[in-house]
Amino acid sequence: MIIIMKIGLGYDWKELKRFKRLDKKDRSIVFYLENEYYFIYFKPIVEKLTQEYDMKICYVTSSKTDPMLTSNDKNILPFYIGDGIARSNFFINLEATIVIMTMPDLDTFHVKRSKIYPVHYVYIFHSLNSTHYVYTKTAFDNFDTIFCTGNYQIIEIQERERKFNLRRKKLVKHGYGRLDALINEVQSADVKKNVSDNKVVLIAPSWGPNGLIETKGQEIIRTLLDSGFNVILRPHPMTIKKSNKIIQKIEKEFKDNLNFKLDIDIRNAESFFLSDCMISDWSGVAIEYAFAFEKPILYVDTPQKINNPECHQIELAPLEEKIRSQIGEVLSLSQLSLIPSKINPFLQSQNKFKEKIQQIKEKTVFNVGNSGEEGAKYLLELKKSLVS
């Protein structure tokens, strides 16, 4: 509330001027977030840089409600630039050594590369999915460095560079900070777990017109509740943004049912810990859940999520397609009524999936448990090479 009152008309432009007044060395490493939900992907690196290496960073956000705007950390310099003309001006006229972001499509839409300074742009993934299906065709073409979660992304990006004769980017064997954080929480003794008599089913799908919530959300929730399960619905932030009417309809129908919970904050992992089972579609969060908790996923086979109509030019099956049947079970849309009867046998068979999931995780993701350290070290070395 204090933040919203503080940020009035023209505040983004004032923040822009304040940023420009910074000493150049204090804006050598800049993190940009389109909203506060994405901090979970930066957090391990930010904590290593600011706490272990005592490095100052700039934290630039487009969200009025970002809690980091009131941070008291001496090494985190927060700025609010909104998502309008001030933001466009910020990026076009940016003077900084390195910018790290988890927003793809740099230089394609409103967020452009600097026109006045040789800024080095680093991309960090906010999903374990492959690069050529759920992202747009040119999503990563205009970055200088990409922190890859696994070797599959390196192969995919290099194949695109080769096929279309693109400028080669530095592809870093980074890993996935969100997974590391979840694994740390799993190992913590004080996490909440399901203590109710009912089994708790977490529905956490992707977003888009063919997504599970957008097409079959109410039906699945109703079926599960009628069968005596507790249900947590965890929509993607983009579902809330793009299909909020559907979320409102679901909330209206089930708000009085004590066995239903709507969880709209992806920063909070409590729903993961309270659930016995996850139902998903093509979401990267399903892979996170499987790898962190070593539990299989019940996939509903909605039409595959494709945001790149030319994805087949890269003749590689995406990770989210390749490993579905290895880390879970896939149900067709015609089998939705069978979901309640599938869950208990599915839960009983979880141990048989555990070893397989462990093997796939180790084979798939770089630096499990150590991505924050690897990312921070790389950024410090990069900074040294760029300013020397």
Coordinates of C-alpha atoms in Angstrom, one line a residue:
M1 CA 0.0 0.0 0.0
I2 CA 2.8 2.4 0.9
I3 CA 4.5 1.7 -2.4
I4 CA 1.4 2.3 -4.5
M5 CA 0.8 5.7 -2.6
K6 CA 4.4 6.6 -3.2
I7 CA 4.3 6.0 -6.9
G8 CA 2.2 8.6 -8.6
L9 CA 2.1 10.2 -12.0
G10 CA 5.5 10.8 -13.5
Y11 CA 7.3 8.8 -10.8
D12 CA 8.8 6.5 -13.5
W13 CA 10.5 9.5 -15.2
K14 CA 11.9 10.7 -11.8
E15 CA 13.3 7.2 -11.2
L16 CA 14.8 7.3 -14.7
K17 CA 16.6 10.5 -13.9
R18 CA 17.7 9.1 -10.6
F19 CA 19.2 6.0 -12.4
K20 CA 21.1 8.3 -14.8
R21 CA 22.7 10.2 -11.9
L22 CA 24.2 7.0 -10.6
D23 CA 28.0 6.6 -10.7
K24 CA 28.9 4.5 -13.7
K25 CA 30.4 1.7 -11.5
D26 CA 27.1 1.4 -9.6
R27 CA 25.2 0.6 -12.7
S28 CA 27.6 -2.0 -14.1
I29 CA 25.2 -4.9 -13.3
V30 CA 21.5 -4.2 -13.9
F31 CA 18.7 -6.8 -13.3
Y32 CA 15.4 -6.0 -15.1
L33 CA 12.1 -7.5 -14.0
E34 CA 8.8 -7.1 -15.8
N35 CA 7.1 -7.9 -12.5
E36 CA 8.0 -9.1 -9.1
Y37 CA 7.0 -12.7 -9.7
Y38 CA 10.2 -13.2 -11.8
F39 CA 12.6 -12.5 -8.9
I40 CA 12.5 -16.1 -7.9
Y41 CA 14.5 -16.9 -11.1
F42 CA 17.2 -14.3 -10.3
K43 CA 17.3 -14.7 -6.5
P44 CA 20.2 -17.2 -6.2
I45 CA 22.5 -15.1 -8.4
V46 CA 21.4 -11.8 -6.7
E47 CA 22.1 -13.2 -3.2
K48 CA 25.5 -14.5 -4.2
L49 CA 26.5 -11.2 -5.8
T50 CA 25.2 -8.9 -3.0
Q51 CA 25.9 -11.0 0.1
E52 CA 28.9 -13.2 -0.7
Y53 CA 30.7 -11.0 -3.1
D54 CA 29.5 -7.6 -1.6
M55 CA 28.7 -6.4 -5.1
K56 CA 26.3 -3.5 -5.8
I57 CA 23.5 -4.2 -8.3
C58 CA 20.7 -2.2 -9.8
Y59 CA 17.2 -3.7 -9.5
V60 CA 15.0 -2.2 -12.2
T61 CA 11.3 -3.2 -12.1
S62 CA 8.1 -2.4 -14.0
S63 CA 5.9 -3.3 -11.1
K64 CA 4.5 -0.7 -8.6
T65 CA 4.0 -3.5 -6.1
D66 CA 7.5 -5.0 -6.2
P67 CA 8.5 -5.4 -2.6
M68 CA 12.2 -4.9 -3.5
L69 CA 11.4 -1.2 -4.1
T70 CA 11.5 -0.8 -0.3
S71 CA 14.6 -3.0 0.2
N72 CA 17.1 -1.8 2.8
D73 CA 19.9 -3.8 1.4
K74 CA 22.8 -1.5 0.8
N75 CA 23.9 -3.5 -2.2
I76 CA 20.5 -3.5 -4.0
L77 CA 19.6 -0.2 -5.7
P78 CA 15.9 -0.4 -6.7
F79 CA 14.2 1.6 -9.4
Y80 CA 10.7 1.7 -10.8
I81 CA 10.4 2.5 -14.5
G82 CA 6.8 1.3 -15.3
D83 CA 6.0 -0.4 -18.6
G84 CA 5.3 2.7 -20.8
I85 CA 7.3 5.4 -22.5
A86 CA 9.7 5.8 -19.6
R87 CA 10.7 2.2 -19.8
S88 CA 11.2 2.5 -23.6
N89 CA 13.4 5.6 -23.0
F90 CA 15.3 3.7 -20.2
F91 CA 16.3 0.9 -22.5
I92 CA 17.0 2.9 -25.7
N93 CA 19.3 5.3 -23.8
L94 CA 20.8 2.9 -21.3
E95 CA 24.4 3.2 -20.2
A96 CA 25.2 0.1 -18.2
T97 CA 27.8 -2.7 -18.5
I98 CA 25.5 -5.7 -18.2
V99 CA 21.8 -6.1 -18.2
I100 CA 20.3 -9.4 -17.0
M101 CA 16.6 -10.2 -17.8
T102 CA 14.2 -13.1 -18.0
M103 CA 12.0 -11.3 -20.6
P104 CA 12.6 -12.8 -24.1
D105 CA 12.2 -11.0 -27.4
L106 CA 14.7 -8.3 -26.7
D107 CA 14.7 -5.7 -29.5
T108 CA 11.6 -7.2 -31.0
F109 CA 8.8 -5.3 -29.2
H110 CA 9.0 -2.4 -26.7
V111 CA 12.2 -3.4 -24.9
K112 CA 15.1 -2.4 -27.2
R113 CA 18.8 -2.7 -27.0
S114 CA 20.6 0.5 -26.1
K115 CA 21.2 2.8 -29.1
I116 CA 24.0 4.8 -27.3
Y117 CA 26.1 2.3 -25.4
P118 CA 27.5 -1.2 -25.9
V119 CA 25.5 -2.9 -23.2
H120 CA 25.9 -6.7 -22.8
Y121 CA 22.6 -8.4 -22.5
V122 CA 22.2 -11.7 -20.6
Y123 CA 19.1 -13.9 -20.7
I124 CA 18.1 -16.1 -17.8
F125 CA 15.3 -18.7 -18.4
H126 CA 12.2 -18.8 -16.3
S127 CA 11.3 -22.3 -17.4
L128 CA 13.0 -25.6 -18.1
N129 CA 11.2 -25.9 -21.4
S130 CA 12.9 -26.0 -24.8
T131 CA 13.6 -22.8 -26.7
H132 CA 11.9 -23.4 -30.1
Y133 CA 8.3 -24.3 -29.3
V134 CA 6.9 -22.2 -26.4
Y135 CA 8.9 -19.1 -27.3
T136 CA 8.7 -16.9 -30.4
K137 CA 11.0 -17.6 -33.3
T138 CA 13.4 -14.7 -32.5
A139 CA 13.0 -14.8 -28.7
F140 CA 16.8 -15.1 -28.0
D141 CA 18.4 -13.8 -31.2
N142 CA 19.3 -10.4 -29.8
F143 CA 21.0 -11.4 -26.5
D144 CA 24.8 -11.6 -26.2
T145 CA 24.8 -14.3 -23.5
I146 CA 22.3 -16.9 -22.6
F147 CA 22.3 -18.8 -19.3
C148 CA 21.2 -22.2 -20.4
T149 CA 19.4 -24.6 -18.0
G150 CA 20.7 -27.7 -19.8
N151 CA 22.6 -29.0 -22.8
Y152 CA 19.3 -29.4 -24.8
Q153 CA 19.0 -25.6 -24.9
I154 CA 22.6 -25.2 -26.1
I155 CA 22.0 -27.7 -28.9
E156 CA 18.7 -26.0 -29.9
I157 CA 20.1 -22.4 -30.0
Q158 CA 23.3 -23.5 -31.9
E159 CA 21.1 -25.3 -34.4
R160 CA 19.1 -22.1 -35.0
E161 CA 22.3 -20.0 -35.3
R162 CA 23.7 -22.5 -37.8
K163 CA 20.6 -22.9 -39.9
F164 CA 19.8 -19.1 -40.2
N165 CA 23.4 -17.9 -40.1
L166 CA 22.9 -15.9 -37.0
R167 CA 25.5 -14.1 -34.8
R168 CA 26.8 -16.6 -32.3
K169 CA 25.9 -16.0 -28.6
K170 CA 27.8 -17.0 -25.5
L171 CA 25.9 -20.0 -24.2
V172 CA 26.7 -20.6 -20.5
K173 CA 26.2 -23.9 -18.7
H174 CA 24.3 -22.3 -15.9
G175 CA 21.4 -24.5 -14.5
Y176 CA 18.2 -23.4 -13.0
G177 CA 18.0 -21.3 -9.8
R178 CA 14.3 -21.9 -9.2
L179 CA 14.9 -25.7 -9.1
D180 CA 17.8 -25.2 -6.7
A181 CA 15.6 -23.1 -4.4
L182 CA 12.9 -25.8 -4.4
I183 CA 15.3 -28.6 -3.7
N184 CA 16.7 -26.6 -0.7
E185 CA 13.1 -26.1 0.6
V186 CA 12.4 -29.8 0.2
Q187 CA 15.4 -30.6 2.4
S188 CA 14.2 -28.1 5.0
A189 CA 12.6 -29.6 8.1
D190 CA 10.0 -26.9 8.7
V191 CA 8.1 -27.0 5.4
K192 CA 4.3 -27.5 5.5
K193 CA 2.9 -30.8 4.3
N194 CA -0.6 -32.1 3.7
V195 CA -2.0 -33.3 7.0
S196 CA -5.7 -33.6 5.9
D197 CA -7.5 -36.9 5.3
N198 CA -8.1 -35.9 1.7
K199 CA -5.5 -36.2 -1.0
V200 CA -4.5 -32.7 -2.4
V201 CA -4.3 -32.3 -6.1
L202 CA -2.4 -29.3 -7.5
I203 CA -3.5 -28.1 -11.0
A204 CA -0.7 -26.0 -12.4
P205 CA -0.8 -25.8 -16.2
S206 CA 0.6 -23.5 -18.8
W207 CA -1.3 -20.5 -20.3
G208 CA -2.8 -19.8 -23.7
P209 CA -6.0 -20.4 -25.6
N210 CA -5.4 -24.2 -25.6
G211 CA -4.3 -24.3 -21.9
L212 CA -5.9 -26.6 -19.4
I213 CA -7.5 -23.9 -17.4
E214 CA -8.7 -22.0 -20.4
T215 CA -10.4 -25.1 -21.9
K216 CA -11.2 -27.6 -19.2
G217 CA -10.4 -25.9 -15.9
Q218 CA -13.9 -25.8 -14.3
E219 CA -14.7 -29.3 -15.5
I220 CA -11.6 -30.9 -13.9
I221 CA -11.9 -29.0 -10.6
R222 CA -15.6 -30.0 -10.3
T223 CA -14.8 -33.6 -11.1
L224 CA -12.1 -33.8 -8.5
L225 CA -14.0 -32.0 -5.8
D226 CA -17.1 -34.2 -6.4
S227 CA -14.8 -37.2 -5.9
G228 CA -13.5 -36.1 -2.5
F229 CA -10.2 -34.6 -3.4
N230 CA -8.9 -31.2 -2.2
V231 CA -7.9 -29.0 -5.1
I232 CA -5.4 -26.2 -5.4
L233 CA -5.5 -24.2 -8.7
R234 CA -2.2 -22.4 -9.4
P235 CA -2.7 -20.4 -12.7
H236 CA 0.3 -19.0 -14.6
P237 CA 0.5 -15.2 -14.1
M238 CA -0.2 -14.8 -17.9
T239 CA -3.5 -16.7 -17.4
I240 CA -4.5 -14.2 -14.8
K241 CA -3.5 -11.4 -17.1
K242 CA -4.9 -12.7 -20.4
S243 CA -7.9 -14.9 -19.2
N244 CA -8.9 -13.3 -16.0
K245 CA -12.6 -13.7 -16.8
I246 CA -12.1 -17.5 -16.7
I247 CA -10.3 -17.2 -13.3
Q248 CA -13.1 -15.1 -12.0
K249 CA -15.7 -17.7 -13.1
I250 CA -13.8 -20.5 -11.4
E251 CA -13.4 -18.4 -8.2
K252 CA -17.1 -17.6 -8.2
E253 CA -18.2 -21.2 -8.7
F254 CA -15.9 -22.8 -6.0
K255 CA -15.2 -20.0 -3.5
D256 CA -17.5 -21.5 -0.9
N257 CA -16.1 -24.9 -1.2
L258 CA -13.6 -25.4 1.7
N259 CA -11.7 -28.0 -0.3
F260 CA -10.8 -25.6 -3.0
K261 CA -8.0 -23.0 -3.0
L262 CA -6.9 -20.5 -5.6
D263 CA -3.1 -19.8 -5.4
I264 CA -2.1 -16.8 -7.6
D265 CA 1.4 -16.1 -6.2
I266 CA 4.0 -18.2 -8.0
R267 CA 6.7 -16.9 -5.7
N268 CA 5.2 -19.0 -2.9
A269 CA 6.0 -22.7 -3.2
E270 CA 3.6 -23.7 -0.4
S271 CA 1.1 -25.3 -2.8
F272 CA 3.8 -27.6 -4.0
F273 CA 4.5 -28.9 -0.5
L274 CA 0.8 -29.2 0.4
S275 CA -0.1 -31.3 -2.7
D276 CA 0.2 -35.0 -3.2
C277 CA 0.0 -34.9 -6.9
M278 CA 0.2 -32.4 -9.8
I279 CA -2.0 -32.2 -12.9
S280 CA -0.5 -30.2 -15.8
D281 CA -0.4 -29.9 -19.6
W282 CA 2.7 -28.5 -21.3
S283 CA 3.9 -26.3 -18.4
G284 CA 7.6 -26.0 -17.5
V285 CA 6.4 -25.9 -13.8
A286 CA 5.5 -29.6 -14.1
I287 CA 9.2 -30.4 -14.8
E288 CA 10.3 -28.3 -11.9
Y289 CA 7.8 -30.1 -9.6
A290 CA 8.9 -33.6 -10.8
F291 CA 12.6 -32.8 -10.5
A292 CA 12.4 -31.0 -7.1
F293 CA 10.0 -33.5 -5.4
E294 CA 10.8 -36.6 -7.4
K295 CA 7.1 -37.2 -8.0
P296 CA 5.5 -38.0 -11.3
I297 CA 3.1 -35.7 -13.2
L298 CA -0.4 -36.5 -14.4
Y299 CA -0.4 -34.8 -17.8
V300 CA -3.6 -33.9 -19.7
D301 CA -2.9 -34.0 -23.4
T302 CA -4.2 -30.6 -24.5
P303 CA -3.0 -29.4 -28.0
Q304 CA 0.8 -28.8 -27.8
K305 CA 1.8 -25.2 -26.8
I306 CA 3.5 -23.7 -29.8
N307 CA 4.3 -19.9 -30.0
N308 CA 6.7 -20.4 -32.9
P309 CA 4.9 -21.5 -36.0
E310 CA 8.3 -22.3 -37.6
C311 CA 9.4 -24.5 -34.7
H312 CA 9.7 -27.6 -37.0
Q313 CA 12.6 -25.9 -38.9
I314 CA 14.6 -26.9 -35.8
E315 CA 14.4 -30.7 -36.2
L316 CA 14.7 -31.5 -32.5
A317 CA 11.9 -32.7 -30.2
P318 CA 11.4 -30.3 -27.3
L319 CA 12.3 -31.4 -23.8
E320 CA 8.7 -30.9 -22.6
E321 CA 7.5 -33.4 -25.2
K322 CA 10.4 -35.9 -24.9
I323 CA 10.2 -36.5 -21.1
R324 CA 6.5 -36.4 -20.4
S325 CA 5.9 -40.2 -20.5
Q326 CA 9.2 -40.7 -18.6
I327 CA 8.4 -38.5 -15.6
G328 CA 4.6 -39.1 -15.5
E329 CA 1.5 -40.4 -17.3
V330 CA -0.3 -38.8 -20.2
L331 CA -4.1 -38.8 -20.3
S332 CA -6.1 -37.8 -23.4
L333 CA -8.8 -35.1 -23.2
S334 CA -11.4 -37.9 -23.6
Q335 CA -10.2 -39.5 -20.3
L336 CA -10.9 -36.5 -18.1
S337 CA -13.7 -38.3 -16.3
L338 CA -11.2 -41.0 -15.3
I339 CA -8.8 -38.6 -13.5
P340 CA -10.2 -39.3 -10.0
S341 CA -9.9 -43.0 -10.4
K342 CA -6.4 -42.7 -11.7
I343 CA -5.0 -40.6 -8.9
N344 CA -4.8 -43.1 -6.0
P345 CA -3.1 -45.9 -8.1
F346 CA -0.9 -43.1 -9.6
L347 CA 0.2 -42.1 -6.1
Q348 CA 0.9 -45.7 -5.1
S349 CA 3.2 -46.1 -8.1
Q350 CA 5.3 -43.0 -7.4
N351 CA 8.3 -44.9 -6.1
K352 CA 8.8 -46.6 -9.4
F353 CA 9.2 -43.2 -11.0
K354 CA 11.6 -41.8 -8.4
E355 CA 14.8 -43.3 -9.6
K356 CA 14.0 -42.5 -13.3
I357 CA 13.2 -38.8 -12.4
Q358 CA 16.5 -38.5 -10.5
Q359 CA 18.4 -39.9 -13.5
I360 CA 16.7 -37.6 -16.0
K361 CA 17.2 -34.5 -13.7
E362 CA 21.0 -35.2 -13.4
K363 CA 21.3 -35.8 -17.1
T364 CA 19.1 -32.7 -18.1
V365 CA 20.0 -29.8 -15.8
F366 CA 23.4 -28.2 -15.3
N367 CA 24.9 -27.5 -11.9
V368 CA 21.9 -28.8 -9.8
G369 CA 22.2 -27.1 -6.4
N370 CA 24.9 -24.7 -7.5
S371 CA 23.5 -22.5 -10.3
G372 CA 23.6 -19.3 -8.2
E373 CA 27.3 -19.5 -7.6
E374 CA 28.0 -20.4 -11.2
G375 CA 25.9 -17.5 -12.5
A376 CA 27.4 -15.0 -10.1
K377 CA 31.0 -16.0 -10.9
Y378 CA 30.3 -15.7 -14.6
L379 CA 28.8 -12.2 -14.3
L380 CA 31.8 -11.0 -12.2
E381 CA 34.2 -12.3 -14.8
L382 CA 32.2 -10.9 -17.6
K383 CA 32.1 -7.5 -15.9
K384 CA 35.8 -7.6 -15.4
S385 CA 36.4 -8.4 -19.1
L386 CA 34.0 -5.6 -20.3
V387 CA 35.3 -2.8 -18.1
S388 CA 39.1 -3.5 -18.4

